[in-house]
Structure formats: structure tokens, C-alpha cells
């Protein structure tokens, strides 16, 4: 634990907890976790990237673990999530940074690069689909089957009750049950994920990401029918997409056909990694991220 420091910042009107490693004068890298994780999902990347010469910051996303948990579904819309990342860059006095995200954190990272390309030097996404491609693929029967939980999460209070039962026992079961390697999560790791999920309000906040996304998409579709101009999902910055192919929730077809939106793109598929790609193969992910981010120097 000596490899990093715990701090807090007032960002976008809320309090965010984050973990920091490396020299503050080095290039900034922001690591964004997914569901049902917290900053700890980057435990293998924090020291590796710091040793490679980066100032690394891994926040608990709003609503997760030790960060503030604002009330209501609307507090977890994409505008708010993107605003948190931009606010974090402002907190560190950084005009631009490398932004890397996994799962939901990757979805937010894509959106930051789309909306604020001037604030992103390089983009990294780990098992997180580009929004344009996901809108295409999610309509297929196979991806609809894989995405069943996203629709189940639209039900009020019941998902929180089910995931929170037995002291959040479903969280370690989910992680261990879908990992590709037996040692991706040890008992201490699973205990920490469980404790983070069981913090008051954390599960409701995490599930509100899905509820807010559904409402945002409905508004987007209605707006398009009424003639509103759609946001272009073009990503103008160099991008690395790392994909564990043994992902039960997101198919590998989501990595295809992205060049029309992301002209400067490199895709690395890892056949023996799951959705928890940076935990299944931390050394390989560290190597890919370090090489990609150092190219900008």
C-alpha cells in the first residue's frame, strides 16, 4: 500500500476520493474503474505506470466506495460523469491527460475524448465499447442476451436488494465466477470489493449509472425523431482498445469496424483474458499501456 497515497478533491460539486502514485511533475494518467469495482481495480497498474514515469490518479467514481453518493438517477448521467473527469483534470492543473477506463470507466473515457478532445492526450479503453458501435451491436439477439442485466437494472430497488443480500456476497461471486485466471482475485481482493460495495448507498449509486444511461438513450432517440442533431461519436485522439475475449457480457464483435469513428486506433485482443482484463493479465496490460502512453512523449 506504500506505493500510493489516498486523497480527496472537490470536483464538479461533489467530493471524490482518489489514489495517487508517481511524481506530480510527470505526465498525468487518469484511471477510471467500472462496475462493480472501485479504485482498487487498478492496484497492479498504479505502481507499474508510476515506475514508468507517469503521475497516476485512480478515483473512486461518483457513488462508489469512499466518494460522495449524490441522490437520484439524474446525478449519474453522462454529463455528470464526464464533468467529474474534466473537473479532476482541473484539480490537478492539467490542460490535458491520458485517460484510461475499464467497463463503465471506459464508457466515460470514450465520452470525455468525444466531447473534450483537447483535454485528452491519449485514450485507453479496456473491455469498454465505443458508443456508436455498441448502439449497433446491442440490437442483435446475441448482444441483447448478453446485456440482460442492463435491462434488469432498470427495475427500482430490487437489484440493490439482491446484490446487497448476504453482505454483498454476489459481488465476489461475480468477480471470481467470471475471471479467466484463478489468481485474478485473491481472498483479500474479494473482501475489499465486498466492503466497498456494501458501503451505504454504493450499490444504488452504481446501478443508477445504468438507469441514467437508459434514460439518456431514450431522450437521444426521441430527440433524433424530433430532428435534434446527434452528437458525433468521432474520437480524434490516439486510442488503444484492449479486449479480453472471454467476456461473457460484451462480444468481440464490438471491437470491429471502429475505424470510421476512431481513425488513430490500435486494438489488442487477449484470448485468455475475461472482462476483468487488467486483473487476469496485469503484466500484459501494463506492458500495452506503458508502451502506448510513452509513445506520446
Coordinates of C-alpha atoms in Angstrom, one line a residue:
X1 CA 0.0 0.0 0.0
X2 CA 3.0 2.3 0.3
X3 CA 3.1 2.6 -3.5
X4 CA 0.2 5.1 -3.4
X5 CA -1.5 7.9 -1.4
X6 CA -5.1 8.4 -0.6
X7 CA -6.5 11.9 -1.1
X8 CA -9.8 13.8 -1.8
X9 CA -10.9 16.5 -4.2
X10 CA -13.9 18.7 -4.6
X11 CA -14.9 18.1 -8.2
X12 CA -17.9 19.1 -10.2
X13 CA -19.8 19.9 -7.0
X14 CA -19.1 16.6 -5.2
X15 CA -16.3 15.0 -3.2
X16 CA -14.2 12.4 -4.9
X17 CA -11.8 10.1 -3.2
X18 CA -8.8 9.1 -5.3
X19 CA -5.5 7.2 -5.0
X20 CA -2.4 8.8 -6.4
X21 CA 1.1 7.4 -7.4
X22 CA 4.1 8.8 -9.1
X23 CA 5.7 12.2 -9.4
X24 CA 3.3 15.1 -9.7
X25 CA 5.5 16.7 -12.4
X26 CA 5.2 13.6 -14.7
X27 CA 2.5 13.3 -17.4
X28 CA -0.9 12.7 -15.8
X29 CA -2.8 9.4 -16.3
X30 CA -6.3 9.1 -15.0
X31 CA -7.6 5.5 -14.5
X32 CA -11.4 5.1 -14.4
X33 CA -12.9 1.9 -12.9
X34 CA -16.1 0.1 -13.9
X35 CA -18.9 -1.8 -12.2
X36 CA -18.9 -3.2 -9.5
X37 CA -15.3 -2.0 -8.8
X38 CA -13.5 1.0 -7.2
X39 CA -10.0 2.4 -7.5
X40 CA -8.6 -0.9 -6.3
X41 CA -9.2 -2.5 -9.7
X42 CA -6.1 -0.6 -10.8
X43 CA -3.9 -2.0 -8.0
X44 CA -1.5 -3.6 -10.5
X45 CA -1.4 -0.6 -12.9
X46 CA -0.8 2.2 -10.3
X47 CA 2.8 1.2 -9.4
X48 CA 3.7 0.0 -12.8
X49 CA 2.7 3.2 -14.6
X50 CA 4.3 5.3 -11.8
X51 CA 7.5 3.4 -12.2
X52 CA 7.3 4.1 -16.0
X53 CA 7.3 7.8 -15.4
X54 CA 3.7 8.8 -15.0
X55 CA 1.7 10.7 -12.4
X56 CA -1.2 8.2 -11.9
X57 CA -4.6 9.0 -10.4
X58 CA -7.3 6.4 -9.8
X59 CA -10.5 7.9 -8.4
X60 CA -13.5 6.2 -6.9
X61 CA -16.1 7.2 -9.5
X62 CA -19.0 9.2 -8.1
X63 CA -21.2 7.0 -5.9
X64 CA -18.6 4.3 -5.4
X65 CA -16.7 3.3 -2.3
X66 CA -15.4 6.4 -0.5
X67 CA -16.6 9.0 -3.0
X68 CA -19.7 11.1 -2.4
X69 CA -23.0 9.5 -3.4
X70 CA -25.4 12.2 -4.7
X71 CA -29.1 11.3 -4.6
X72 CA -31.2 10.5 -7.6
X73 CA -30.7 8.8 -11.0
X74 CA -30.1 12.1 -12.8
X75 CA -26.9 12.6 -10.7
X76 CA -25.3 9.8 -12.7
X77 CA -25.9 10.9 -16.3
X78 CA -23.1 11.1 -18.7
X79 CA -22.9 14.9 -18.4
X80 CA -22.1 14.5 -14.7
X81 CA -19.7 11.6 -15.2
X82 CA -17.7 13.4 -17.9
X83 CA -17.8 16.6 -15.8
X84 CA -16.1 14.7 -12.9
X85 CA -13.2 13.7 -15.1
X86 CA -12.8 17.2 -16.6
X87 CA -13.0 18.6 -13.0
X88 CA -10.3 16.2 -11.9
X89 CA -8.0 17.4 -14.6
X90 CA -8.7 21.0 -13.5
X91 CA -8.0 20.0 -9.9
X92 CA -4.5 18.8 -10.9
X93 CA -4.0 21.9 -13.1
X94 CA -3.7 19.8 -16.2
X95 CA -4.8 21.1 -19.6
X96 CA -4.8 17.5 -20.9
X97 CA -4.1 14.0 -19.6
X98 CA -4.0 10.4 -20.7
X99 CA -7.4 8.9 -19.8
X100 CA -7.8 5.1 -19.4
X101 CA -11.0 3.4 -18.4
X102 CA -12.4 -0.1 -17.9
X103 CA -16.0 -1.2 -18.3
X104 CA -18.1 1.8 -17.2
X105 CA -15.0 3.8 -16.7
X106 CA -14.1 3.1 -20.3
X107 CA -17.6 4.3 -21.4
X108 CA -16.9 7.6 -19.6
X109 CA -13.4 7.8 -21.1
X110 CA -14.8 7.4 -24.6
X111 CA -17.2 10.2 -23.9
X112 CA -14.6 12.5 -22.5
X113 CA -12.5 12.0 -25.6
X114 CA -15.5 12.6 -27.9
X115 CA -16.7 15.8 -26.0
X116 CA -13.4 17.3 -24.9
X117 CA -10.7 16.0 -27.3
X118 CA -8.5 18.9 -26.3
X119 CA -8.4 17.6 -22.7
X120 CA -7.2 14.0 -23.7
X121 CA -3.7 13.3 -24.9
X122 CA -4.3 9.6 -25.4
X123 CA -7.3 7.3 -24.7
X124 CA -7.2 3.8 -23.4
X125 CA -10.3 1.6 -23.2
X126 CA -10.4 -1.9 -21.6
X127 CA -13.4 -4.0 -22.4
X128 CA -15.5 -0.9 -22.9
X129 CA -17.2 -0.5 -26.3
X130 CA -17.2 2.6 -28.4
X131 CA -20.7 4.1 -28.0
X132 CA -21.5 4.2 -31.7
X133 CA -20.6 0.5 -32.2
X134 CA -22.4 -0.5 -29.1
X135 CA -25.6 1.1 -30.3
X136 CA -25.3 -1.0 -33.5
X137 CA -24.5 -4.3 -31.8
X138 CA -26.8 -4.1 -28.8
X139 CA -29.8 -4.5 -31.2
X140 CA -28.6 -8.0 -32.2
X141 CA -30.1 -11.0 -30.5
X142 CA -26.8 -12.2 -29.1
X143 CA -25.8 -8.9 -27.5
X144 CA -29.3 -8.4 -26.2
X145 CA -28.9 -11.8 -24.5
X146 CA -25.6 -10.8 -23.1
X147 CA -26.9 -7.4 -21.9
X148 CA -29.9 -8.7 -20.0
X149 CA -28.6 -7.3 -16.7
X150 CA -28.6 -3.8 -18.1
X151 CA -32.4 -4.0 -18.6
X152 CA -32.9 -5.8 -15.2
X153 CA -31.2 -2.9 -13.5
X154 CA -33.9 -0.5 -14.7
X155 CA -36.2 -2.1 -12.0
X156 CA -36.4 0.1 -8.9
X157 CA -34.7 -1.1 -5.6
X158 CA -34.8 -4.8 -6.4
X159 CA -31.3 -5.0 -8.0
X160 CA -29.8 -3.3 -5.0
X161 CA -31.6 -5.7 -2.6
X162 CA -30.5 -8.8 -4.5
X163 CA -26.8 -7.7 -4.9
X164 CA -26.7 -6.4 -1.3
X165 CA -28.1 -9.5 0.3
X166 CA -25.8 -11.7 2.4
X167 CA -23.5 -8.7 2.9
X168 CA -23.0 -8.2 -0.8
X169 CA -21.9 -11.8 -1.4
X170 CA -22.9 -11.6 -5.0
X171 CA -20.0 -9.2 -5.7
X172 CA -17.1 -11.6 -5.0
X173 CA -19.1 -14.4 -6.6
X174 CA -19.4 -12.3 -9.8
X175 CA -15.7 -11.4 -9.9
X176 CA -14.4 -14.9 -9.2
X177 CA -17.0 -16.7 -11.3
X178 CA -16.2 -14.8 -14.5
X179 CA -12.5 -14.3 -14.2
X180 CA -10.4 -16.2 -16.7
X181 CA -7.5 -17.0 -14.3
X182 CA -7.8 -18.5 -10.8
X183 CA -5.5 -15.9 -9.2
X184 CA -7.1 -12.8 -10.7
X185 CA -8.7 -12.1 -7.3
X186 CA -7.4 -13.5 -4.0
X187 CA -9.4 -13.6 -0.8
X188 CA -8.1 -10.1 0.3
X189 CA -9.1 -8.6 -3.0
X190 CA -12.6 -10.1 -2.9
X191 CA -13.1 -8.9 0.7
X192 CA -12.2 -5.4 -0.3
X193 CA -14.6 -5.3 -3.3
X194 CA -17.3 -6.7 -1.0
X195 CA -16.7 -4.0 1.7
X196 CA -16.7 -1.2 -1.0
X197 CA -20.0 -2.4 -2.4
X198 CA -21.6 -2.7 1.0
X199 CA -20.9 1.0 1.9
X200 CA -24.3 2.7 2.4
X201 CA -25.7 3.9 -0.9
X202 CA -22.9 2.4 -3.0
X203 CA -24.9 -0.2 -4.8
X204 CA -27.8 2.1 -5.6
X205 CA -25.4 4.7 -7.0
X206 CA -23.6 2.1 -9.1
X207 CA -26.9 0.8 -10.6
X208 CA -28.0 4.3 -11.2
X209 CA -25.3 4.6 -13.9
X210 CA -27.4 2.1 -15.9
X211 CA -30.7 3.7 -15.2
X212 CA -29.3 7.1 -16.2
X213 CA -27.8 5.7 -19.3
X214 CA -31.1 4.2 -20.3
X215 CA -32.9 7.5 -19.8
X216 CA -30.2 9.4 -21.7
X217 CA -30.6 6.9 -24.6
X218 CA -34.4 7.3 -24.7
X219 CA -34.0 11.1 -24.8
X220 CA -31.4 10.8 -27.5
X221 CA -33.7 8.6 -29.7
X222 CA -36.7 10.9 -29.1
X223 CA -34.6 13.9 -29.9
X224 CA -33.5 12.4 -33.1
X225 CA -37.1 11.7 -34.1
X226 CA -37.8 15.4 -33.5
X227 CA -34.9 16.5 -35.6
X228 CA -32.3 17.2 -33.0
X229 CA -28.7 17.0 -34.2
X230 CA -26.9 13.9 -32.8
X231 CA -23.5 14.2 -31.2
X232 CA -20.9 12.7 -33.5
X233 CA -19.1 9.8 -31.8
X234 CA -15.8 10.6 -33.5
X235 CA -12.6 10.2 -31.4
X236 CA -9.8 12.5 -32.7
X237 CA -7.1 11.3 -30.3
X238 CA -4.8 8.3 -30.5
X239 CA -6.7 5.3 -28.9
X240 CA -5.8 1.9 -27.6
X241 CA -8.6 -0.7 -27.1
X242 CA -7.6 -3.7 -25.0
X243 CA -10.2 -6.5 -25.1
X244 CA -10.3 -9.7 -23.1
X245 CA -12.1 -12.1 -25.4
X246 CA -13.6 -14.3 -22.7
X247 CA -16.0 -11.6 -21.7
X248 CA -19.5 -13.0 -21.0
X249 CA -21.2 -9.6 -21.2
X250 CA -19.6 -8.0 -24.3
X251 CA -18.9 -9.8 -27.5
X252 CA -15.7 -9.4 -29.5
X253 CA -17.7 -8.0 -32.5
X254 CA -17.7 -4.8 -30.5
X255 CA -14.0 -4.3 -31.5
X256 CA -14.8 -4.5 -35.2
X257 CA -15.5 -1.6 -37.6
X258 CA -14.3 1.2 -35.3
X259 CA -12.1 2.9 -37.8
X260 CA -14.9 5.1 -39.2
X261 CA -15.1 6.7 -35.7
X262 CA -11.6 6.3 -34.4
X263 CA -9.1 6.8 -37.2
X264 CA -6.0 6.5 -35.0
X265 CA -6.8 3.2 -33.3
X266 CA -4.9 0.2 -32.1
X267 CA -6.9 -2.9 -31.0
X268 CA -5.3 -5.6 -28.8
X269 CA -7.4 -8.7 -28.2
X270 CA -6.3 -11.0 -25.4
X271 CA -7.8 -14.5 -25.9
X272 CA -7.1 -15.8 -22.4
X273 CA -8.5 -12.8 -20.5
X274 CA -12.0 -12.1 -19.3
X275 CA -14.0 -8.9 -18.8
X276 CA -11.6 -8.3 -15.9
X277 CA -8.7 -8.0 -18.3
X278 CA -6.3 -5.9 -16.2
X279 CA -6.7 -8.4 -13.3
X280 CA -6.5 -11.6 -15.5
X281 CA -3.3 -10.4 -17.3
X282 CA -1.9 -7.4 -15.3
X283 CA 1.6 -7.7 -16.7
X284 CA 0.4 -7.8 -20.3
X285 CA -1.9 -4.9 -19.8
X286 CA 0.8 -2.9 -18.0
X287 CA 3.1 -3.5 -21.0
X288 CA 0.5 -2.4 -23.5
X289 CA -0.5 0.7 -21.6
X290 CA 3.1 1.7 -20.9
X291 CA 4.2 1.3 -24.5
X292 CA 1.1 3.2 -25.8
X293 CA 1.4 6.1 -23.4
X294 CA 5.1 6.5 -23.7
X295 CA 4.7 7.0 -27.5
X296 CA 3.3 10.4 -26.7
X297 CA 6.5 11.5 -25.0

